[in-house]
Backbone as JSON Lines, residues from 0, in Angstrom:
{"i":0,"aa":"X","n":[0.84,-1.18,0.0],"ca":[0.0,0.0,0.0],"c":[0.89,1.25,0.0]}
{"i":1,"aa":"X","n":[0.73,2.15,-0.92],"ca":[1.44,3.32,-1.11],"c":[1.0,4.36,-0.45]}
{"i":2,"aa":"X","n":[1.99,4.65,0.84],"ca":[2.01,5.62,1.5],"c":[3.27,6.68,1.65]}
{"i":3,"aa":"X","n":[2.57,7.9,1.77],"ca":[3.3,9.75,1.83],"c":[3.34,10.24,2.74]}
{"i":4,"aa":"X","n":[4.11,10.94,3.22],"ca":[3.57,11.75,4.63],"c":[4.46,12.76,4.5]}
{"i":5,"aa":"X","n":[3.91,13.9,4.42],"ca":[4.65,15.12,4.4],"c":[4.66,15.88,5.87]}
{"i":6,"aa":"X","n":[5.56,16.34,5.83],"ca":[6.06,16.95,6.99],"c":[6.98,18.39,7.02]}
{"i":7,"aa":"X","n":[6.83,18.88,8.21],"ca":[8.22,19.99,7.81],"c":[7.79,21.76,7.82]}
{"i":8,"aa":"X","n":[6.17,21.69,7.33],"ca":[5.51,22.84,7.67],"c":[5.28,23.65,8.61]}
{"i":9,"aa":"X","n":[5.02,24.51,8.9],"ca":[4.7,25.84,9.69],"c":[4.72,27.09,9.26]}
{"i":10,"aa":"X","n":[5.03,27.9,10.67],"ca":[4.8,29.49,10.02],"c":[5.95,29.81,9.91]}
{"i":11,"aa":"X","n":[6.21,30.94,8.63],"ca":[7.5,31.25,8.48],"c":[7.14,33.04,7.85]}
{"i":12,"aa":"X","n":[8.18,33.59,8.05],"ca":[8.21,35.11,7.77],"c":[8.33,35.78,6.61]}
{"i":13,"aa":"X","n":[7.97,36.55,5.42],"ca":[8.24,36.41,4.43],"c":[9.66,36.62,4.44]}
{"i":14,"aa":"X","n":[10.32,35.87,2.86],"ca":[11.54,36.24,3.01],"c":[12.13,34.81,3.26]}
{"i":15,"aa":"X","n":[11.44,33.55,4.31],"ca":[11.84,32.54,4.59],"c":[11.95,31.52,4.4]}
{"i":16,"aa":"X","n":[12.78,30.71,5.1],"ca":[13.1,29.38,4.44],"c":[12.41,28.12,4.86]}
{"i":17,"aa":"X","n":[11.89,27.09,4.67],"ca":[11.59,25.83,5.09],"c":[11.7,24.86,4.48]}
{"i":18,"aa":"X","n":[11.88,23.82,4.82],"ca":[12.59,22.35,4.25],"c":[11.17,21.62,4.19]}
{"i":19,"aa":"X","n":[10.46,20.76,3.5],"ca":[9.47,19.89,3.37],"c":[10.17,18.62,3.18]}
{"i":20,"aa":"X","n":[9.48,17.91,3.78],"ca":[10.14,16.33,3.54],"c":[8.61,15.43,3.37]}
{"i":21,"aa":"X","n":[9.0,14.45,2.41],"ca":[7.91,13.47,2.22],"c":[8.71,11.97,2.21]}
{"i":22,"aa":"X","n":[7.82,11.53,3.31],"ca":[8.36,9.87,3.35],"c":[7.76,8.91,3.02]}
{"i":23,"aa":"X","n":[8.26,8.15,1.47],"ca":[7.39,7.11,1.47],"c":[7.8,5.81,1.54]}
{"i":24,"aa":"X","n":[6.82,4.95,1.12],"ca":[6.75,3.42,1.74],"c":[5.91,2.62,0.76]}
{"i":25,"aa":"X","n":[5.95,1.69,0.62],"ca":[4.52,0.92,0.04],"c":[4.89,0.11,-1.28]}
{"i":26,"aa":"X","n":[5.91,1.39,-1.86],"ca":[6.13,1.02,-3.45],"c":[7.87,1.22,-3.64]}
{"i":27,"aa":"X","n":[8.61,0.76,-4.63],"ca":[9.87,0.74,-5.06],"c":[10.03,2.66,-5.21]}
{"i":28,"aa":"X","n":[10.05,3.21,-4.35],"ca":[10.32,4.56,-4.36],"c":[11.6,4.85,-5.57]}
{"i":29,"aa":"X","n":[12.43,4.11,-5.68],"ca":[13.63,4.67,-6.56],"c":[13.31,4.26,-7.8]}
{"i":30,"aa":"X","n":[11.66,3.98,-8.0],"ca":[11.43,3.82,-9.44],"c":[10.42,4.69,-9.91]}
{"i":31,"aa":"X","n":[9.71,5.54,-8.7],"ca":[9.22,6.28,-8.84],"c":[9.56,7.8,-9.54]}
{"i":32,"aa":"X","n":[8.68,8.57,-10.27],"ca":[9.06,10.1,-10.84],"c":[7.91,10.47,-9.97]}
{"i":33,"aa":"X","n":[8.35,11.81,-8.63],"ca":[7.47,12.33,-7.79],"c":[7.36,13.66,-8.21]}
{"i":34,"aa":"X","n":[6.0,14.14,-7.41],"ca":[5.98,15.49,-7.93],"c":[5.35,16.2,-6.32]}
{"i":35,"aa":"X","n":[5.21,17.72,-6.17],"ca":[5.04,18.44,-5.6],"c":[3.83,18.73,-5.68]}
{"i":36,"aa":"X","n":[2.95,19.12,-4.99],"ca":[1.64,19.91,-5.53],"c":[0.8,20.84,-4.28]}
{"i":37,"aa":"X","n":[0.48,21.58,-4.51],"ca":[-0.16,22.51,-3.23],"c":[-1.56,22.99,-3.49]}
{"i":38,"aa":"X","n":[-1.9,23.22,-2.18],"ca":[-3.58,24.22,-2.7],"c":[-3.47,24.78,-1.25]}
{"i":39,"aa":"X","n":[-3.61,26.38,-1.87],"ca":[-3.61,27.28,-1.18],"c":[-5.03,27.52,-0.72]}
{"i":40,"aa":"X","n":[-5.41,28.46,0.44],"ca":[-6.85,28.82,1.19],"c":[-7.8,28.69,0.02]}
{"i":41,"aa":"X","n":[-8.66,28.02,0.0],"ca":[-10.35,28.4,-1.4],"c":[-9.44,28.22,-2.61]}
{"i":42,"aa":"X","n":[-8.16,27.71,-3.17],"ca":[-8.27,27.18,-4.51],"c":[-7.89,26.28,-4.69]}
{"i":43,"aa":"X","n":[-7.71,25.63,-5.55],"ca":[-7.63,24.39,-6.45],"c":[-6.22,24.27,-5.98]}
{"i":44,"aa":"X","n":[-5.63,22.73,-6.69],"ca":[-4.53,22.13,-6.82],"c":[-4.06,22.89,-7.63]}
{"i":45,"aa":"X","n":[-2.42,23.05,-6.95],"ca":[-1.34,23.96,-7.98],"c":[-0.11,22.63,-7.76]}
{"i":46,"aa":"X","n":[0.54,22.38,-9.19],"ca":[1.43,21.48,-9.54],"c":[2.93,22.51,-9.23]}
{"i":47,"aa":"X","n":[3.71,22.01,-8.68],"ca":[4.69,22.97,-7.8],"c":[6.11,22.32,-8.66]}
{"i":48,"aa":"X","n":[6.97,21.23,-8.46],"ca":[7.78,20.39,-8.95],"c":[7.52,18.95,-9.33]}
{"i":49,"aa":"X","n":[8.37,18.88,-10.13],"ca":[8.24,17.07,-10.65],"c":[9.93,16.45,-10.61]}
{"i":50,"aa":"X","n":[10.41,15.46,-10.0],"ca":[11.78,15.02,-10.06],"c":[11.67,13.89,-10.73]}
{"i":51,"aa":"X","n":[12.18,13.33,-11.55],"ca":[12.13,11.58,-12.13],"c":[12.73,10.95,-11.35]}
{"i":52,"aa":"X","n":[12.31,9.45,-11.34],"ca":[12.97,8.77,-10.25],"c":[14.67,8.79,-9.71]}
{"i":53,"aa":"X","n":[15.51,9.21,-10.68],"ca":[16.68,9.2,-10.86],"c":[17.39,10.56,-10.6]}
{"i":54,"aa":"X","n":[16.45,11.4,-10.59],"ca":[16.63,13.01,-10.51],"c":[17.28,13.85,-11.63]}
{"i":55,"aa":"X","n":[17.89,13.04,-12.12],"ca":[18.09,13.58,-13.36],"c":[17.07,14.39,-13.99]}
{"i":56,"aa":"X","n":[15.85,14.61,-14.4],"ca":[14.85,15.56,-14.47],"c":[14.34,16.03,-13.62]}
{"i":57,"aa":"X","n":[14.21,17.74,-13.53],"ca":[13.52,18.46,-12.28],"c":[13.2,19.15,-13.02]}
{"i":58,"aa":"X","n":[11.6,19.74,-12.76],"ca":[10.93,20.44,-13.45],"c":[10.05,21.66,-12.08]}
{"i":59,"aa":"X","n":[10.04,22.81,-12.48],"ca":[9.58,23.89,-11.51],"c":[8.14,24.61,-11.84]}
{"i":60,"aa":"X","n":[7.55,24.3,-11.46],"ca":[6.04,26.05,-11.85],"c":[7.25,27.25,-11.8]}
{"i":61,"aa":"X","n":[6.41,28.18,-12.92],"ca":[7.34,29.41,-13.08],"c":[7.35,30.27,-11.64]}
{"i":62,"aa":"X","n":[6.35,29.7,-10.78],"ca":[6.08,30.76,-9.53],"c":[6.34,30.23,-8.36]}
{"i":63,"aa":"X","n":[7.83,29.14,-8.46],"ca":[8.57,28.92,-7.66],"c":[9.78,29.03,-8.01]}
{"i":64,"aa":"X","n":[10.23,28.6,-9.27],"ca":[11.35,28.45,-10.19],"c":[12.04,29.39,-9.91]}
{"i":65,"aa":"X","n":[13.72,28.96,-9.24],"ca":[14.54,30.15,-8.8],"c":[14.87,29.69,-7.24]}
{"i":66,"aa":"X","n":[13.7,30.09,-6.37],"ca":[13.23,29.91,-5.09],"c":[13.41,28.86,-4.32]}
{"i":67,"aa":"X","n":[12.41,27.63,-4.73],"ca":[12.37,25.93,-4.15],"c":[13.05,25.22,-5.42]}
{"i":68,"aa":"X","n":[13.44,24.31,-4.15],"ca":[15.11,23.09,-5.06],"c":[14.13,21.53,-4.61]}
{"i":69,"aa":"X","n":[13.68,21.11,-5.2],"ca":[13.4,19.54,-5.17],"c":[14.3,18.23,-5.14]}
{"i":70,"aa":"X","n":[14.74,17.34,-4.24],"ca":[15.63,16.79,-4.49],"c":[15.64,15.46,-3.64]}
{"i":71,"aa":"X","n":[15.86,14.26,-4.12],"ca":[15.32,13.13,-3.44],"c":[16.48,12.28,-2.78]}
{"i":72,"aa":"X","n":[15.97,11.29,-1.86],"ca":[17.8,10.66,-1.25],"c":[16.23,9.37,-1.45]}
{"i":73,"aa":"X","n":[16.97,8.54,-2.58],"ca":[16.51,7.0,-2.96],"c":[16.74,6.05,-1.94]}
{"i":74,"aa":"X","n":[17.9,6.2,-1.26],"ca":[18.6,5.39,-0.44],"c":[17.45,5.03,0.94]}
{"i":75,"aa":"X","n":[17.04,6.4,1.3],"ca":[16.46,6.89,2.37],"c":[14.41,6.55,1.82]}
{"i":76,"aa":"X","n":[14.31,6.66,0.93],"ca":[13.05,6.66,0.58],"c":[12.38,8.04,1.12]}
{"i":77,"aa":"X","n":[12.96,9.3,0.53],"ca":[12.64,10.54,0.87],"c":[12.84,11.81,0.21]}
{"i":78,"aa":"X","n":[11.43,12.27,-0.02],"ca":[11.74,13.69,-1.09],"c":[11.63,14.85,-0.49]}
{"i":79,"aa":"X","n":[12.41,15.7,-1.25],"ca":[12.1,17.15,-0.02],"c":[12.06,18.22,-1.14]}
{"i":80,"aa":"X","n":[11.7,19.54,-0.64],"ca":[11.44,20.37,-1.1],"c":[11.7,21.77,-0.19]}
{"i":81,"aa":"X","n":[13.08,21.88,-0.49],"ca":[13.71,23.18,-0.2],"c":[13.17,24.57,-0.31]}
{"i":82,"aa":"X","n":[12.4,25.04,0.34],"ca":[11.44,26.5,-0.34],"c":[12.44,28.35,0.69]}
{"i":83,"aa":"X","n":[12.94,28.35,-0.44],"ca":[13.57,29.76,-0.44],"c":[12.79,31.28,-0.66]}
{"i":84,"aa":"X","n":[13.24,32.43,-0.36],"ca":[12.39,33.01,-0.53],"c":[10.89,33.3,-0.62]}
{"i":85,"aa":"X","n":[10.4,32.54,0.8],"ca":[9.09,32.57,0.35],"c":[8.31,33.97,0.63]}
{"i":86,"aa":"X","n":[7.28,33.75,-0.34],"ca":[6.32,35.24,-0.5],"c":[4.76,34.57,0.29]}
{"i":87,"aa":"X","n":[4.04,35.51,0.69],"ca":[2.93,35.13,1.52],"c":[2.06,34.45,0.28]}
{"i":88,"aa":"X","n":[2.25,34.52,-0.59],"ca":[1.26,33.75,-1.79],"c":[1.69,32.34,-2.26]}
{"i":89,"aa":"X","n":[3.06,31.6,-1.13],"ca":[3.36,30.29,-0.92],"c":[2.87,29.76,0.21]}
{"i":90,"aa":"X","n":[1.08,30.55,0.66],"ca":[1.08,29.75,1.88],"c":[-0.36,28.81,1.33]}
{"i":91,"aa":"X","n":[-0.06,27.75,1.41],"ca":[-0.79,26.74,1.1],"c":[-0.58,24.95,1.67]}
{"i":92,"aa":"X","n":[-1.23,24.2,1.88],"ca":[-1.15,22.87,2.08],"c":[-0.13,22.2,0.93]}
{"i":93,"aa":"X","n":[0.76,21.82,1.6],"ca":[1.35,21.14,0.26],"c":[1.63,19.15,0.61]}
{"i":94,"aa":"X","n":[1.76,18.7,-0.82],"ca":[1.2,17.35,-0.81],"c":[2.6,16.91,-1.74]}
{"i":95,"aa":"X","n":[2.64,15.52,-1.44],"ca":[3.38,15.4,-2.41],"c":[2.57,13.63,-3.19]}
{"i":96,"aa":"X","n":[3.44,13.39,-4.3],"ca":[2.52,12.0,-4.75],"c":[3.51,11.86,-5.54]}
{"i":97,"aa":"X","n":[2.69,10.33,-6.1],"ca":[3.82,9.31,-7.58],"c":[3.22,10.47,-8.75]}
{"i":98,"aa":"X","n":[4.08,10.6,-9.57],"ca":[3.45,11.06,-10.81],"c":[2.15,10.67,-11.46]}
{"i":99,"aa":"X","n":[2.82,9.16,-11.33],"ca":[1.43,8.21,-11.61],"c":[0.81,8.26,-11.24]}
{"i":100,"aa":"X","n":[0.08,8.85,-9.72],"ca":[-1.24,8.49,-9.26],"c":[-2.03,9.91,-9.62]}
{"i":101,"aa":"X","n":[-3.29,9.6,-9.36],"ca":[-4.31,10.51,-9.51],"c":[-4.39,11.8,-8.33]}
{"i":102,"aa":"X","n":[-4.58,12.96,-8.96],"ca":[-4.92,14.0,-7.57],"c":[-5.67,13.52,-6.7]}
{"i":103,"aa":"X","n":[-7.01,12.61,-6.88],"ca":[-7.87,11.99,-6.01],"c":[-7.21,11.26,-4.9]}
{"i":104,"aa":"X","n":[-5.9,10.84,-5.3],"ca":[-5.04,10.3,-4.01],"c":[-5.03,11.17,-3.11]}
{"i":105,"aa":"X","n":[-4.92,12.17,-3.09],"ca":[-4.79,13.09,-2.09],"c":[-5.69,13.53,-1.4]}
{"i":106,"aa":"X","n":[-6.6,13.13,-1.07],"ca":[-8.25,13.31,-1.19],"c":[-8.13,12.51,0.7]}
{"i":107,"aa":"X","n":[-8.25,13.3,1.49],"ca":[-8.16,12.94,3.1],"c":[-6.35,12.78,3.8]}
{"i":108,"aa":"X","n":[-6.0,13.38,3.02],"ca":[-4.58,13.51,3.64],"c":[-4.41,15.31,4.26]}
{"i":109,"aa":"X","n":[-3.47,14.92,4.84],"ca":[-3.09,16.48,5.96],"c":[-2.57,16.89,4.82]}
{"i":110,"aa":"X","n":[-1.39,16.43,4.25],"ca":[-0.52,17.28,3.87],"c":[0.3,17.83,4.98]}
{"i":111,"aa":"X","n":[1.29,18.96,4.73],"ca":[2.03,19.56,5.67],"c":[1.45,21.57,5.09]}
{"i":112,"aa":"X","n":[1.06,22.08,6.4],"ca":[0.63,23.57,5.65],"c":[2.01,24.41,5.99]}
{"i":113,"aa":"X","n":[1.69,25.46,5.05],"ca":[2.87,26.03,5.2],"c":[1.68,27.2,5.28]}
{"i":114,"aa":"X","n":[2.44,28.69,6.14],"ca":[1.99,29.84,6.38],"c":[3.18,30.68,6.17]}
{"i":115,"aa":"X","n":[3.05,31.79,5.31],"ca":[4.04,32.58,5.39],"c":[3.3,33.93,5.73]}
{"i":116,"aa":"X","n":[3.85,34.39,7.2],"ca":[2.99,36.01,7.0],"c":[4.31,36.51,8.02]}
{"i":117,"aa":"X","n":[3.69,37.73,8.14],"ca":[4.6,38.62,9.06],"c":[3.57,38.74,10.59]}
């Protein structure tokens, strides 16, 4: 059974930094291509990063790109998501998943929230 658990969230100041970590289990993680995804207060799913299983491909939304570094330890069965510079319009629930699975996966999970205010 394929399980995520993100972690690592809280409040942070604009301007700041926080580390996200997602741990999974269930499935051959180092064959997995994971991705990032968030939804901020009242909107929809926003697609944030994508790493291929190998990391060799990393892919950014333009409205992180620069900022958050995505980057996985296979060994460990663990993805993280480095978020730099954050602006109060990075405060949202963020999730992480297989490429492969459906947004509906995410459908009763916490996630980890992130708040950025002053």
């Amino acid at each position: 059974q394929v399980q995520l658990v993100e972690s690592g969230g809280g409040l942070v100041q604009p301007g700041g930094s926080l580390r996200l970590s997602c741990a999974a289990s269930g499935f051959t993680f180092s064959a997995a291509s994971m991705t990032w995804l968030r939804q901020a207060p009242g909107k929809g799913l926003e697609w944030v990063s994508t790493i291929t299983n190998d990391g060799e491909v990393i892919r950014y939304s333009d409205s992180v790109k620069g900022r958050f570094t995505v980057r996985r330890d296979n060994a460990k069965n663990m993805l993280y998501l480095q978020m730099n510079s954050l602006k109060p319009e990075d405060t949202a629930v963020y999730y992480c998943r297989r490429v492969v699975d459906r947004d509906s996966t995410l459908n009763g999970r916490p996630g980890t929230r992130v708040t950025v205010s002053s």
